[in-house]
PDB file of C-alpha atoms and ligand atoms in Angstrom:
ATOM      1  CA  UNK M   1       0.000   0.000   0.000  1.00 46.00           C
ATOM      2  CA  UNK M   2       1.401   3.439  -0.904  1.00 51.00           C
ATOM      3  CA  UNK M   3       2.118   5.723   2.061  1.00 53.00           C
ATOM      4  CA  UNK M   4      -0.230   8.403   0.783  1.00 71.00           C
ATOM      5  CA  UNK M   5      -3.163   6.043   0.058  1.00 85.00           C
ATOM      6  CA  UNK M   6      -6.355   7.359   1.592  1.00 91.00           C
ATOM      7  CA  UNK M   7      -8.380   4.940   3.714  1.00 96.00           C
ATOM      8  CA  UNK M   8     -11.946   6.167   3.280  1.00 96.00           C
ATOM      9  CA  UNK M   9     -13.210   4.483   6.424  1.00 96.00           C
ATOM     10  CA  UNK M  10     -10.656   6.395   8.528  1.00 96.00           C
ATOM     11  CA  UNK M  11     -11.893   9.820   7.402  1.00 97.00           C
ATOM     12  CA  UNK M  12     -14.362  11.891   9.400  1.00 98.00           C
ATOM     13  CA  UNK M  13     -17.777  12.428   7.790  1.00 98.00           C
ATOM     14  CA  UNK M  14     -16.846  15.886   6.509  1.00 98.00           C
ATOM     15  CA  UNK M  15     -13.518  14.687   5.116  1.00 98.00           C
ATOM     16  CA  UNK M  16     -15.177  11.693   3.508  1.00 98.00           C
ATOM     17  CA  UNK M  17     -17.789  13.841   1.772  1.00 98.00           C
ATOM     18  CA  UNK M  18     -15.050  16.129   0.383  1.00 98.00           C
ATOM     19  CA  UNK M  19     -13.031  13.084  -0.681  1.00 98.00           C
ATOM     20  CA  UNK M  20     -16.135  11.736  -2.457  1.00 98.00           C
ATOM     21  CA  UNK M  21     -16.462  15.020  -4.352  1.00 97.00           C
ATOM     22  CA  UNK M  22     -12.848  14.506  -5.513  1.00 97.00           C
ATOM     23  CA  UNK M  23     -13.449  10.839  -6.347  1.00 97.00           C
ATOM     24  CA  UNK M  24     -16.567  11.683  -8.330  1.00 94.00           C
ATOM     25  CA  UNK M  25     -14.582  14.335 -10.176  1.00 96.00           C
ATOM     26  CA  UNK M  26     -11.965  11.687 -10.986  1.00 97.00           C
ATOM     27  CA  UNK M  27     -14.639   9.174 -12.028  1.00 96.00           C
ATOM     28  CA  UNK M  28     -13.643   6.592  -9.405  1.00 97.00           C
ATOM     29  CA  UNK M  29     -16.736   4.398  -9.284  1.00 97.00           C
ATOM     30  CA  UNK M  30     -15.479   1.852  -6.733  1.00 98.00           C
ATOM     31  CA  UNK M  31     -14.393   4.583  -4.328  1.00 97.00           C
ATOM     32  CA  UNK M  32     -17.771   6.293  -4.687  1.00 97.00           C
ATOM     33  CA  UNK M  33     -19.557   3.015  -3.964  1.00 98.00           C
ATOM     34  CA  UNK M  34     -17.326   2.469  -0.904  1.00 98.00           C
ATOM     35  CA  UNK M  35     -17.976   6.032   0.293  1.00 98.00           C
ATOM     36  CA  UNK M  36     -21.734   5.617  -0.051  1.00 98.00           C
ATOM     37  CA  UNK M  37     -21.624   2.338   1.890  1.00 98.00           C
ATOM     38  CA  UNK M  38     -19.525   3.900   4.661  1.00 98.00           C
ATOM     39  CA  UNK M  39     -21.884   6.866   5.105  1.00 98.00           C
ATOM     40  CA  UNK M  40     -24.907   4.552   5.180  1.00 97.00           C
ATOM     41  CA  UNK M  41     -23.168   2.340   7.766  1.00 98.00           C
ATOM     42  CA  UNK M  42     -22.520   5.464   9.838  1.00 98.00           C
ATOM     43  CA  UNK M  43     -26.250   6.105   9.932  1.00 97.00           C
ATOM     44  CA  UNK M  44     -26.588   8.773   7.249  1.00 96.00           C
ATOM     45  CA  UNK M  45     -30.031   9.068   5.651  1.00 92.00           C
ATOM     46  CA  UNK M  46     -29.879   7.874   2.012  1.00 91.00           C
ATOM     47  CA  UNK M  47     -31.274  11.228   0.846  1.00 86.00           C
ATOM     48  CA  UNK M  48     -28.445  13.107   2.589  1.00 91.00           C
ATOM     49  CA  UNK M  49     -25.819  10.859   0.994  1.00 94.00           C
ATOM     50  CA  UNK M  50     -27.439  11.507  -2.366  1.00 88.00           C
ATOM     51  CA  UNK M  51     -27.622  15.277  -2.072  1.00 87.00           C
ATOM     52  CA  UNK M  52     -24.545  16.119   0.029  1.00 93.00           C
ATOM     53  CA  UNK M  53     -22.044  13.630  -1.406  1.00 95.00           C
ATOM     54  CA  UNK M  54     -23.234  12.813  -4.934  1.00 91.00           C
ATOM     55  CA  UNK M  55     -25.333  15.701  -6.270  1.00 83.00           C
ATOM     56  CA  UNK M  56     -23.031  18.308  -4.700  1.00 89.00           C
ATOM     57  CA  UNK M  57     -20.026  16.548  -6.266  1.00 91.00           C
ATOM     58  CA  UNK M  58     -21.714  16.512  -9.654  1.00 84.00           C
ATOM     59  CA  UNK M  59     -22.332  20.254  -9.393  1.00 83.00           C
ATOM     60  CA  UNK M  60     -18.560  20.802  -9.231  1.00 91.00           C
ATOM     61  CA  UNK M  61     -18.101  18.552 -12.266  1.00 88.00           C
ATOM     62  CA  UNK M  62     -20.785  20.562 -14.085  1.00 78.00           C
ATOM     63  CA  UNK M  63     -19.075  23.886 -13.393  1.00 84.00           C
ATOM     64  CA  UNK M  64     -15.713  22.664 -14.682  1.00 91.00           C
ATOM     65  CA  UNK M  65     -17.360  21.081 -17.740  1.00 82.00           C
ATOM     66  CA  UNK M  66     -18.976  24.446 -18.482  1.00 81.00           C
ATOM     67  CA  UNK M  67     -15.657  26.246 -18.061  1.00 89.00           C
ATOM     68  CA  UNK M  68     -13.778  23.897 -20.395  1.00 91.00           C
ATOM     69  CA  UNK M  69     -11.668  22.338 -17.629  1.00 94.00           C
ATOM     70  CA  UNK M  70     -13.306  18.916 -17.967  1.00 90.00           C
ATOM     71  CA  UNK M  71     -14.332  17.256 -21.237  1.00 89.00           C
ATOM     72  CA  UNK M  72     -16.938  14.687 -22.282  1.00 83.00           C
ATOM     73  CA  UNK M  73     -14.879  11.521 -21.520  1.00 88.00           C
ATOM     74  CA  UNK M  74     -14.111  12.736 -17.993  1.00 92.00           C
ATOM     75  CA  UNK M  75     -17.709  13.758 -17.394  1.00 86.00           C
ATOM     76  CA  UNK M  76     -18.862  10.347 -18.609  1.00 84.00           C
ATOM     77  CA  UNK M  77     -16.600   8.696 -16.033  1.00 92.00           C
ATOM     78  CA  UNK M  78     -17.989  10.993 -13.324  1.00 92.00           C
ATOM     79  CA  UNK M  79     -21.531  10.135 -14.434  1.00 84.00           C
ATOM     80  CA  UNK M  80     -20.691   6.443 -14.307  1.00 90.00           C
ATOM     81  CA  UNK M  81     -19.317   6.811 -10.775  1.00 93.00           C
ATOM     82  CA  UNK M  82     -22.435   8.729  -9.747  1.00 90.00           C
ATOM     83  CA  UNK M  83     -24.642   5.974 -11.159  1.00 87.00           C
ATOM     84  CA  UNK M  84     -22.688   3.398  -9.106  1.00 94.00           C
ATOM     85  CA  UNK M  85     -23.513   5.337  -5.949  1.00 94.00           C
ATOM     86  CA  UNK M  86     -27.120   5.849  -6.978  1.00 90.00           C
ATOM     87  CA  UNK M  87     -27.589   2.114  -7.564  1.00 92.00           C
ATOM     88  CA  UNK M  88     -26.742   1.471  -3.899  1.00 95.00           C
ATOM     89  CA  UNK M  89     -29.068   4.220  -2.704  1.00 92.00           C
ATOM     90  CA  UNK M  90     -32.034   3.322  -4.911  1.00 86.00           C
ATOM     91  CA  UNK M  91     -33.416   0.385  -2.866  1.00 90.00           C
ATOM     92  CA  UNK M  92     -32.830   2.346   0.341  1.00 89.00           C
ATOM     93  CA  UNK M  93     -34.720   5.382  -0.929  1.00 82.00           C
ATOM     94  CA  UNK M  94     -37.534   3.147  -2.116  1.00 78.00           C
ATOM     95  CA  UNK M  95     -37.649   1.231   1.191  1.00 78.00           C
ATOM     96  CA  UNK M  96     -38.344   4.442   3.075  1.00 64.00           C
ATOM     97  CA  UNK M  97     -41.348   4.930   0.781  1.00 55.00           C
ATOM     98  CA  UNK M  98     -44.991   5.456   1.425  1.00 51.00           C
ATOM     99  CA  UNK M  99     -48.289   3.893   0.259  1.00 61.00           C
ATOM    100  CA  UNK M 100     -48.988   3.839  -3.478  1.00 70.00           C
ATOM    101  CA  UNK M 101     -49.578   7.399  -4.649  1.00 81.00           C
ATOM    102  CA  UNK M 102     -50.100   7.065  -8.396  1.00 91.00           C
ATOM    103  CA  UNK M 103     -48.196   6.313 -11.553  1.00 96.00           C
ATOM    104  CA  UNK M 104     -45.690   8.306 -13.607  1.00 98.00           C
ATOM    105  CA  UNK M 105     -44.195   7.834 -17.040  1.00 98.00           C
ATOM    106  CA  UNK M 106     -40.893   9.694 -17.320  1.00 98.00           C
ATOM    107  CA  UNK M 107     -38.286  10.126 -20.033  1.00 98.00           C
ATOM    108  CA  UNK M 108     -35.636  12.462 -21.414  1.00 98.00           C
ATOM    109  CA  UNK M 109     -36.707  14.196 -24.616  1.00 98.00           C
ATOM    110  CA  UNK M 110     -35.554  13.538 -28.168  1.00 98.00           C
ATOM    111  CA  UNK M 111     -31.972  14.552 -28.946  1.00 98.00           C
ATOM    112  CA  UNK M 112     -30.943  14.500 -25.291  1.00 98.00           C
ATOM    113  CA  UNK M 113     -28.992  11.708 -23.622  1.00 98.00           C
ATOM    114  CA  UNK M 114     -28.650  13.175 -20.117  1.00 97.00           C
ATOM    115  CA  UNK M 115     -30.335  10.802 -17.685  1.00 95.00           C
ATOM    116  CA  UNK M 116     -28.849  11.257 -14.217  1.00 92.00           C
ATOM    117  CA  UNK M 117     -31.387  13.856 -13.079  1.00 91.00           C
ATOM    118  CA  UNK M 118     -34.273  11.925 -14.610  1.00 94.00           C
ATOM    119  CA  UNK M 119     -33.107   8.743 -12.889  1.00 90.00           C
ATOM    120  CA  UNK M 120     -32.924  10.601  -9.617  1.00 84.00           C
ATOM    121  CA  UNK M 121     -36.463  11.902 -10.029  1.00 89.00           C
ATOM    122  CA  UNK M 122     -37.645   8.370 -10.844  1.00 88.00           C
ATOM    123  CA  UNK M 123     -35.934   6.984  -7.755  1.00 80.00           C
ATOM    124  CA  UNK M 124     -37.349   9.651  -5.477  1.00 76.00           C
ATOM    125  CA  UNK M 125     -40.823   9.201  -6.918  1.00 84.00           C
ATOM    126  CA  UNK M 126     -40.609   5.456  -6.305  1.00 81.00           C
ATOM    127  CA  UNK M 127     -39.398   6.214  -2.800  1.00 66.00           C
ATOM    128  CA  UNK M 128     -42.483   8.362  -2.280  1.00 72.00           C
ATOM    129  CA  UNK M 129     -44.794   5.516  -3.334  1.00 75.00           C
ATOM    130  CA  UNK M 130     -45.305   6.225  -7.041  1.00 87.00           C
ATOM    131  CA  UNK M 131     -45.076   3.515  -9.659  1.00 90.00           C
ATOM    132  CA  UNK M 132     -42.605   4.722 -12.281  1.00 93.00           C
ATOM    133  CA  UNK M 133     -42.258   3.661 -15.898  1.00 97.00           C
ATOM    134  CA  UNK M 134     -38.911   4.987 -17.148  1.00 97.00           C
ATOM    135  CA  UNK M 135     -38.693   5.440 -20.917  1.00 98.00           C
ATOM    136  CA  UNK M 136     -34.973   6.232 -20.858  1.00 98.00           C
ATOM    137  CA  UNK M 137     -33.398   8.881 -23.085  1.00 98.00           C
ATOM    138  CA  UNK M 138     -33.969  10.394 -26.538  1.00 98.00           C
ATOM    139  CA  UNK M 139     -37.759   9.981 -26.583  1.00 98.00           C
ATOM    140  CA  UNK M 140     -39.778  11.048 -29.604  1.00 98.00           C
ATOM    141  CA  UNK M 141     -43.319  12.303 -29.261  1.00 98.00           C
ATOM    142  CA  UNK M 142     -44.516   8.961 -30.626  1.00 98.00           C
ATOM    143  CA  UNK M 143     -42.709   7.077 -27.850  1.00 98.00           C
ATOM    144  CA  UNK M 144     -44.247   9.272 -25.158  1.00 98.00           C
ATOM    145  CA  UNK M 145     -47.747   8.873 -26.601  1.00 98.00           C
ATOM    146  CA  UNK M 146     -47.363   5.111 -26.956  1.00 98.00           C
ATOM    147  CA  UNK M 147     -46.314   4.863 -23.306  1.00 98.00           C
ATOM    148  CA  UNK M 148     -49.194   7.065 -22.141  1.00 98.00           C
ATOM    149  CA  UNK M 149     -51.665   4.825 -24.002  1.00 97.00           C
ATOM    150  CA  UNK M 150     -50.100   1.630 -22.680  1.00 98.00           C
ATOM    151  CA  UNK M 151     -49.413   2.694 -19.101  1.00 97.00           C
ATOM    152  CA  UNK M 152     -52.308   5.089 -18.388  1.00 96.00           C
ATOM    153  CA  UNK M 153     -50.287   6.995 -15.763  1.00 97.00           C
ATOM    154  CA  UNK M 154     -51.449   9.954 -13.696  1.00 97.00           C
ATOM    155  CA  UNK M 155     -48.331  11.922 -14.602  1.00 98.00           C
ATOM    156  CA  UNK M 156     -46.084  12.472 -17.587  1.00 98.00           C
ATOM    157  CA  UNK M 157     -42.614  13.659 -16.589  1.00 98.00           C
ATOM    158  CA  UNK M 158     -40.168  15.040 -19.139  1.00 98.00           C
ATOM    159  CA  UNK M 159     -36.521  15.919 -18.637  1.00 98.00           C
ATOM    160  CA  UNK M 160     -34.211  18.054 -20.804  1.00 98.00           C
ATOM    161  CA  UNK M 161     -30.694  19.277 -20.029  1.00 98.00           C
ATOM    162  CA  UNK M 162     -29.931  21.154 -23.219  1.00 98.00           C
ATOM    163  CA  UNK M 163     -31.276  24.501 -24.351  1.00 98.00           C
ATOM    164  CA  UNK M 164     -31.543  22.918 -27.801  1.00 98.00           C
ATOM    165  CA  UNK M 165     -33.744  20.019 -26.640  1.00 98.00           C
ATOM    166  CA  UNK M 166     -36.021  21.738 -24.111  1.00 98.00           C
ATOM    167  CA  UNK M 167     -38.343  23.152 -26.838  1.00 98.00           C
ATOM    168  CA  UNK M 168     -39.192  19.549 -27.755  1.00 98.00           C
ATOM    169  CA  UNK M 169     -41.296  19.373 -24.591  1.00 98.00           C
ATOM    170  CA  UNK M 170     -43.702  21.808 -26.252  1.00 98.00           C
ATOM    171  CA  UNK M 171     -43.890  19.551 -29.309  1.00 98.00           C
ATOM    172  CA  UNK M 172     -45.037  16.702 -27.051  1.00 98.00           C
ATOM    173  CA  UNK M 173     -47.576  18.843 -25.188  1.00 98.00           C
ATOM    174  CA  UNK M 174     -48.932  20.411 -28.408  1.00 98.00           C
ATOM    175  CA  UNK M 175     -49.357  16.956 -29.948  1.00 98.00           C
ATOM    176  CA  UNK M 176     -51.219  15.808 -26.838  1.00 98.00           C
ATOM    177  CA  UNK M 177     -53.497  18.841 -27.187  1.00 98.00           C
ATOM    178  CA  UNK M 178     -54.124  18.101 -30.872  1.00 98.00           C
ATOM    179  CA  UNK M 179     -55.097  14.545 -29.983  1.00 98.00           C
ATOM    180  CA  UNK M 180     -57.426  15.760 -27.229  1.00 98.00           C
ATOM    181  CA  UNK M 181     -55.509  13.907 -24.507  1.00 97.00           C
ATOM    182  CA  UNK M 182     -53.680  16.766 -22.769  1.00 98.00           C
ATOM    183  CA  UNK M 183     -56.162  17.089 -19.908  1.00 96.00           C
ATOM    184  CA  UNK M 184     -55.980  13.389 -19.040  1.00 96.00           C
ATOM    185  CA  UNK M 185     -52.489  13.750 -17.613  1.00 98.00           C
ATOM    186  CA  UNK M 186     -50.567  15.903 -15.176  1.00 98.00           C
ATOM    187  CA  UNK M 187     -47.451  17.097 -16.991  1.00 98.00           C
ATOM    188  CA  UNK M 188     -44.317  17.865 -14.981  1.00 98.00           C
ATOM    189  CA  UNK M 189     -41.113  19.084 -16.570  1.00 98.00           C
ATOM    190  CA  UNK M 190     -37.583  19.528 -15.253  1.00 98.00           C
ATOM    191  CA  UNK M 191     -33.930  19.902 -16.122  1.00 98.00           C
ATOM    192  CA  UNK M 192     -31.175  22.407 -15.410  1.00 96.00           C
ATOM    193  CA  UNK M 193     -31.884  24.941 -18.217  1.00 97.00           C
ATOM    194  CA  UNK M 194     -35.654  25.151 -17.548  1.00 98.00           C
ATOM    195  CA  UNK M 195     -37.488  27.538 -15.261  1.00 98.00           C
ATOM    196  CA  UNK M 196     -40.982  28.235 -14.042  1.00 98.00           C
ATOM    197  CA  UNK M 197     -41.728  30.663 -16.849  1.00 98.00           C
ATOM    198  CA  UNK M 198     -40.722  28.116 -19.497  1.00 98.00           C
ATOM    199  CA  UNK M 199     -42.909  25.463 -17.873  1.00 98.00           C
ATOM    200  CA  UNK M 200     -45.907  27.802 -18.026  1.00 98.00           C
ATOM    201  CA  UNK M 201     -45.150  28.947 -21.581  1.00 98.00           C
ATOM    202  CA  UNK M 202     -45.160  25.394 -22.977  1.00 98.00           C
ATOM    203  CA  UNK M 203     -48.351  24.436 -21.126  1.00 98.00           C
ATOM    204  CA  UNK M 204     -46.941  22.070 -18.495  1.00 98.00           C
ATOM    205  CA  UNK M 205     -48.715  21.814 -15.136  1.00 98.00           C
ATOM    206  CA  UNK M 206     -45.498  22.526 -13.274  1.00 98.00           C
ATOM    207  CA  UNK M 207     -41.765  22.988 -13.565  1.00 98.00           C
ATOM    208  CA  UNK M 208     -39.826  21.050 -10.903  1.00 97.00           C
ATOM    209  CA  UNK M 209     -36.490  22.507  -9.823  1.00 94.00           C
ATOM    210  CA  UNK M 210     -35.241  19.229  -8.357  1.00 87.00           C
ATOM    211  CA  UNK M 211     -36.297  15.704  -7.458  1.00 85.00           C
ATOM    212  CA  UNK M 212     -37.660  16.684  -4.047  1.00 79.00           C
ATOM    213  CA  UNK M 213     -39.842  19.393  -5.618  1.00 90.00           C
ATOM    214  CA  UNK M 214     -40.983  16.866  -8.245  1.00 93.00           C
ATOM    215  CA  UNK M 215     -42.190  14.531  -5.488  1.00 88.00           C
ATOM    216  CA  UNK M 216     -44.006  17.271  -3.563  1.00 90.00           C
ATOM    217  CA  UNK M 217     -45.590  18.691  -6.732  1.00 96.00           C
ATOM    218  CA  UNK M 218     -46.640  15.255  -7.938  1.00 96.00           C
ATOM    219  CA  UNK M 219     -48.266  14.440  -4.592  1.00 92.00           C
ATOM    220  CA  UNK M 220     -50.166  17.731  -4.495  1.00 95.00           C
ATOM    221  CA  UNK M 221     -51.395  17.572  -8.092  1.00 97.00           C
ATOM    222  CA  UNK M 222     -52.417  13.902  -7.931  1.00 95.00           C
ATOM    223  CA  UNK M 223     -54.384  14.627  -4.772  1.00 91.00           C
ATOM    224  CA  UNK M 224     -56.061  17.616  -6.435  1.00 90.00           C
ATOM    225  CA  UNK M 225     -56.916  15.477  -9.504  1.00 86.00           C
ATOM    226  CA  UNK M 226     -58.410  12.700  -7.375  1.00 80.00           C
ATOM    227  CA  UNK M 227     -60.435  15.214  -5.339  1.00 83.00           C
ATOM    228  CA  UNK M 228     -61.726  16.851  -8.530  1.00 80.00           C
ATOM    229  CA  UNK M 229     -62.822  13.448  -9.879  1.00 75.00           C
ATOM    230  CA  UNK M 230     -64.692  12.689  -6.616  1.00 71.00           C
ATOM    231  CA  UNK M 231     -66.470  16.070  -6.565  1.00 68.00           C
TER     232      UNK M 231
HETATM  233 CO1  LIG T   1     -23.778  17.477 -20.750  1.00 66.88          CO
HETATM  234  N1  LIG T   1     -24.238  19.375 -20.776  1.00 66.88           N
HETATM  235  N2  LIG T   1     -23.533  17.510 -22.683  1.00 66.88           N
HETATM  236  N3  LIG T   1     -23.179  15.664 -20.542  1.00 66.88           N
HETATM  237  N4  LIG T   1     -23.780  17.777 -18.889  1.00 66.88           N
HETATM  238  C1  LIG T   1     -24.692  19.960 -19.527  1.00 66.88           C
HETATM  239  C2  LIG T   1     -26.201  19.864 -19.402  1.00 66.88           C
HETATM  240  C3  LIG T   1     -24.182  21.465 -19.672  1.00 66.88           C
HETATM  241  C4  LIG T   1     -25.007  22.480 -18.882  1.00 66.88           C
HETATM  242  C5  LIG T   1     -22.690  21.516 -19.295  1.00 66.88           C
HETATM  243  C6  LIG T   1     -22.115  22.901 -19.361  1.00 66.88           C
HETATM  244  O1  LIG T   1     -21.803  23.379 -20.417  1.00 66.88           O
HETATM  245  N5  LIG T   1     -21.995  23.493 -18.213  1.00 66.88           N
HETATM  246  C7  LIG T   1     -24.255  21.667 -21.227  1.00 66.88           C
HETATM  247  C8  LIG T   1     -25.576  22.220 -21.766  1.00 66.88           C
HETATM  248  C9  LIG T   1     -25.466  23.665 -22.195  1.00 66.88           C
HETATM  249  C10 LIG T   1     -26.739  24.157 -22.764  1.00 66.88           C
HETATM  250  O2  LIG T   1     -27.548  23.496 -23.321  1.00 66.88           O
HETATM  251  N6  LIG T   1     -26.902  25.443 -22.602  1.00 66.88           N
HETATM  252  C11 LIG T   1     -23.982  20.260 -21.735  1.00 66.88           C
HETATM  253  C12 LIG T   1     -23.539  19.953 -23.046  1.00 66.88           C
HETATM  254  C13 LIG T   1     -23.226  21.137 -23.937  1.00 66.88           C
HETATM  255  C14 LIG T   1     -23.392  18.632 -23.497  1.00 66.88           C
HETATM  256  C15 LIG T   1     -22.974  18.170 -24.903  1.00 66.88           C
HETATM  257  C16 LIG T   1     -23.596  18.924 -26.081  1.00 66.88           C
HETATM  258  C17 LIG T   1     -21.433  18.212 -24.916  1.00 66.88           C
HETATM  259  C18 LIG T   1     -20.788  17.849 -26.235  1.00 66.88           C
HETATM  260  O3  LIG T   1     -20.982  16.777 -26.750  1.00 66.88           O
HETATM  261  N7  LIG T   1     -20.051  18.795 -26.719  1.00 66.88           N
HETATM  262  C19 LIG T   1     -23.421  16.680 -24.898  1.00 66.88           C
HETATM  263  C20 LIG T   1     -24.882  16.530 -25.354  1.00 66.88           C
HETATM  264  C21 LIG T   1     -25.272  15.118 -25.635  1.00 66.88           C
HETATM  265  C22 LIG T   1     -26.769  15.001 -25.890  1.00 66.88           C
HETATM  266  O4  LIG T   1     -27.544  14.947 -24.957  1.00 66.88           O
HETATM  267  N8  LIG T   1     -27.175  14.982 -27.151  1.00 66.88           N
HETATM  268  C23 LIG T   1     -23.319  16.380 -23.429  1.00 66.88           C
HETATM  269  C24 LIG T   1     -22.993  15.119 -22.931  1.00 66.88           C
HETATM  270  C25 LIG T   1     -22.867  14.823 -21.602  1.00 66.88           C
HETATM  271  C26 LIG T   1     -22.349  13.488 -21.063  1.00 66.88           C
HETATM  272  C27 LIG T   1     -22.778  12.283 -21.916  1.00 66.88           C
HETATM  273  C28 LIG T   1     -20.844  13.548 -21.009  1.00 66.88           C
HETATM  274  C29 LIG T   1     -22.894  13.498 -19.590  1.00 66.88           C
HETATM  275  C30 LIG T   1     -24.300  12.836 -19.434  1.00 66.88           C
HETATM  276  C31 LIG T   1     -24.232  11.472 -18.804  1.00 66.88           C
HETATM  277  C32 LIG T   1     -25.589  10.987 -18.397  1.00 66.88           C
HETATM  278  O5  LIG T   1     -26.504  11.728 -18.086  1.00 66.88           O
HETATM  279  N9  LIG T   1     -25.725   9.691 -18.419  1.00 66.88           N
HETATM  280  C33 LIG T   1     -23.091  14.985 -19.352  1.00 66.88           C
HETATM  281  C34 LIG T   1     -23.228  15.560 -18.061  1.00 66.88           C
HETATM  282  C35 LIG T   1     -23.033  14.627 -16.887  1.00 66.88           C
HETATM  283  C36 LIG T   1     -23.517  16.934 -17.876  1.00 66.88           C
HETATM  284  C37 LIG T   1     -23.521  17.767 -16.576  1.00 66.88           C
HETATM  285  C38 LIG T   1     -22.057  17.983 -16.182  1.00 66.88           C
HETATM  286  C39 LIG T   1     -24.226  17.184 -15.374  1.00 66.88           C
HETATM  287  C40 LIG T   1     -25.685  16.833 -15.608  1.00 66.88           C
HETATM  288  C41 LIG T   1     -26.163  16.051 -14.406  1.00 66.88           C
HETATM  289  O6  LIG T   1     -26.216  14.840 -14.455  1.00 66.88           O
HETATM  290  N10 LIG T   1     -26.412  16.773 -13.302  1.00 66.88           N
HETATM  291  C42 LIG T   1     -24.273  19.086 -17.045  1.00 66.88           C
HETATM  292  C43 LIG T   1     -23.866  20.323 -16.268  1.00 66.88           C
HETATM  293  C44 LIG T   1     -24.921  20.716 -15.223  1.00 66.88           C
HETATM  294  O7  LIG T   1     -26.080  20.434 -15.353  1.00 66.88           O
HETATM  295  N11 LIG T   1     -24.470  21.420 -14.240  1.00 66.88           N
HETATM  296  C45 LIG T   1     -24.142  19.025 -18.514  1.00 66.88           C
HETATM  297  C46 LIG T   1     -26.783  16.155 -12.030  1.00 66.88           C
HETATM  298  C47 LIG T   1     -28.300  15.949 -11.992  1.00 66.88           C
HETATM  299  C48 LIG T   1     -28.653  15.362 -10.634  1.00 66.88           C
HETATM  300  O8  LIG T   1     -28.916  17.218 -12.130  1.00 66.88           O
HETATM  301  O9  LIG T   1     -29.784  16.696 -14.448  1.00 66.88           O
HETATM  302  O10 LIG T   1     -30.093  19.015 -13.448  1.00 66.88           O
HETATM  303  P1  LIG T   1     -30.010  17.552 -13.270  1.00 66.88           P
HETATM  304  O11 LIG T   1     -31.374  17.046 -12.626  1.00 66.88           O
HETATM  305  C49 LIG T   1     -31.989  17.659 -11.500  1.00 66.88           C
HETATM  306  C50 LIG T   1     -32.964  18.780 -11.870  1.00 66.88           C
HETATM  307  O12 LIG T   1     -32.645  19.448 -13.067  1.00 66.88           O
HETATM  308  C51 LIG T   1     -34.312  18.118 -11.857  1.00 66.88           C
HETATM  309  O13 LIG T   1     -34.167  17.155 -10.826  1.00 66.88           O
HETATM  310  C52 LIG T   1     -32.877  16.559 -10.914  1.00 66.88           C
HETATM  311  C53 LIG T   1     -32.458  16.060  -9.567  1.00 66.88           C
HETATM  312  O14 LIG T   1     -32.526  17.024  -8.561  1.00 66.88           O
HETATM  313  N12 LIG T   1     -34.808  17.404 -13.041  1.00 66.88           N
HETATM  314  C54 LIG T   1     -36.134  17.084 -13.166  1.00 66.88           C
HETATM  315  C55 LIG T   1     -34.153  16.894 -14.122  1.00 66.88           C
HETATM  316  N13 LIG T   1     -35.006  16.267 -14.929  1.00 66.88           N
HETATM  317  C56 LIG T   1     -36.234  16.349 -14.368  1.00 66.88           C
HETATM  318  C57 LIG T   1     -37.474  15.865 -14.801  1.00 66.88           C
HETATM  319  C58 LIG T   1     -38.589  16.105 -14.011  1.00 66.88           C
HETATM  320  C59 LIG T   1     -38.475  16.839 -12.816  1.00 66.88           C
HETATM  321  C60 LIG T   1     -37.244  17.345 -12.377  1.00 66.88           C
HETATM  322  O15 LIG T   1     -39.746  15.612 -14.458  1.00 66.88           O
HETATM  323  C61 LIG T   1     -40.806  15.604 -13.644  1.00 66.88           C
END
């Protein structure tokens, strides 16, 4: 063992979280998985591990990608490491879940392959008691409509991370309107370049800043829909 090798389990919580930010930056999947396991063993809530160690680390990666310090291959490695950590947290987040709340179909829009945020939303929704059908990435309007027909969910969730792909959400919503099916579904949209104003402008029911907001919004709107049907 090299003298300067870091033993994750010997670090304090704060040091470990900072080390995990570095390891995520360096795309070290095994180290990220070990870090997640150590924090869970130390009694951390899965949601705190997710937000404080993984999402916060990915924010640093995002800033350096934007500034031309990191490039696609490095970001892919970071994303892969993040997914390793998320895979450990997923069953734990779901286990803390609640009674069945409703069903959501979610997917990233056509032309866009970013899926970490969408996956996180799916996980958190499952954790909150929603059944989730994940359509993956690069979804055409036809794929969304097919899934809505087949799955009959309460909610359609769409994710976009690029300014060039976010307008496609409007294509999906406009097509749903043309087919007379818009009002059957609650439509939630999210992704880093979106905002509230954009969500309203394209005719979505709500823009969700993050996964926690998506869960709260979904719960509130499903409840409102069920109450309206009963009235
Ligand atoms: Co890309 N990328 N990327 N990328 N990438 C961004 C988005 C970018 C902002 C980086 C930058 O320049 N700072 C930039 C977009 C700029 C713009 O459009 N204005 C960018 C670019 C330019 C590109 C390429 C074009 C680069 C290139 O090839 N030259 C290319 C595009 C490929 C394509 O899609 N066609 C590309 C590729 C990639 C990788 C493949 C390397 C990789 C994706 C890997 C993967 O997802 N499997 C990647 C990554 C990782 C990023 C950054 C660094 C991180 C994204 C991420 O995972 N964040 C990103 C920079 C950034 O966003 N800061 C960047 C963590 C995640 C937890 O957050 O996705 O925002 P986020 O999700 C949040 C909320 O937004 C919300 O909840 C989530 C959890 O809290 N949310 C929803 C998201 N979806 C939701 C759906 C909902 C509700 C809430 O529905 C109900």
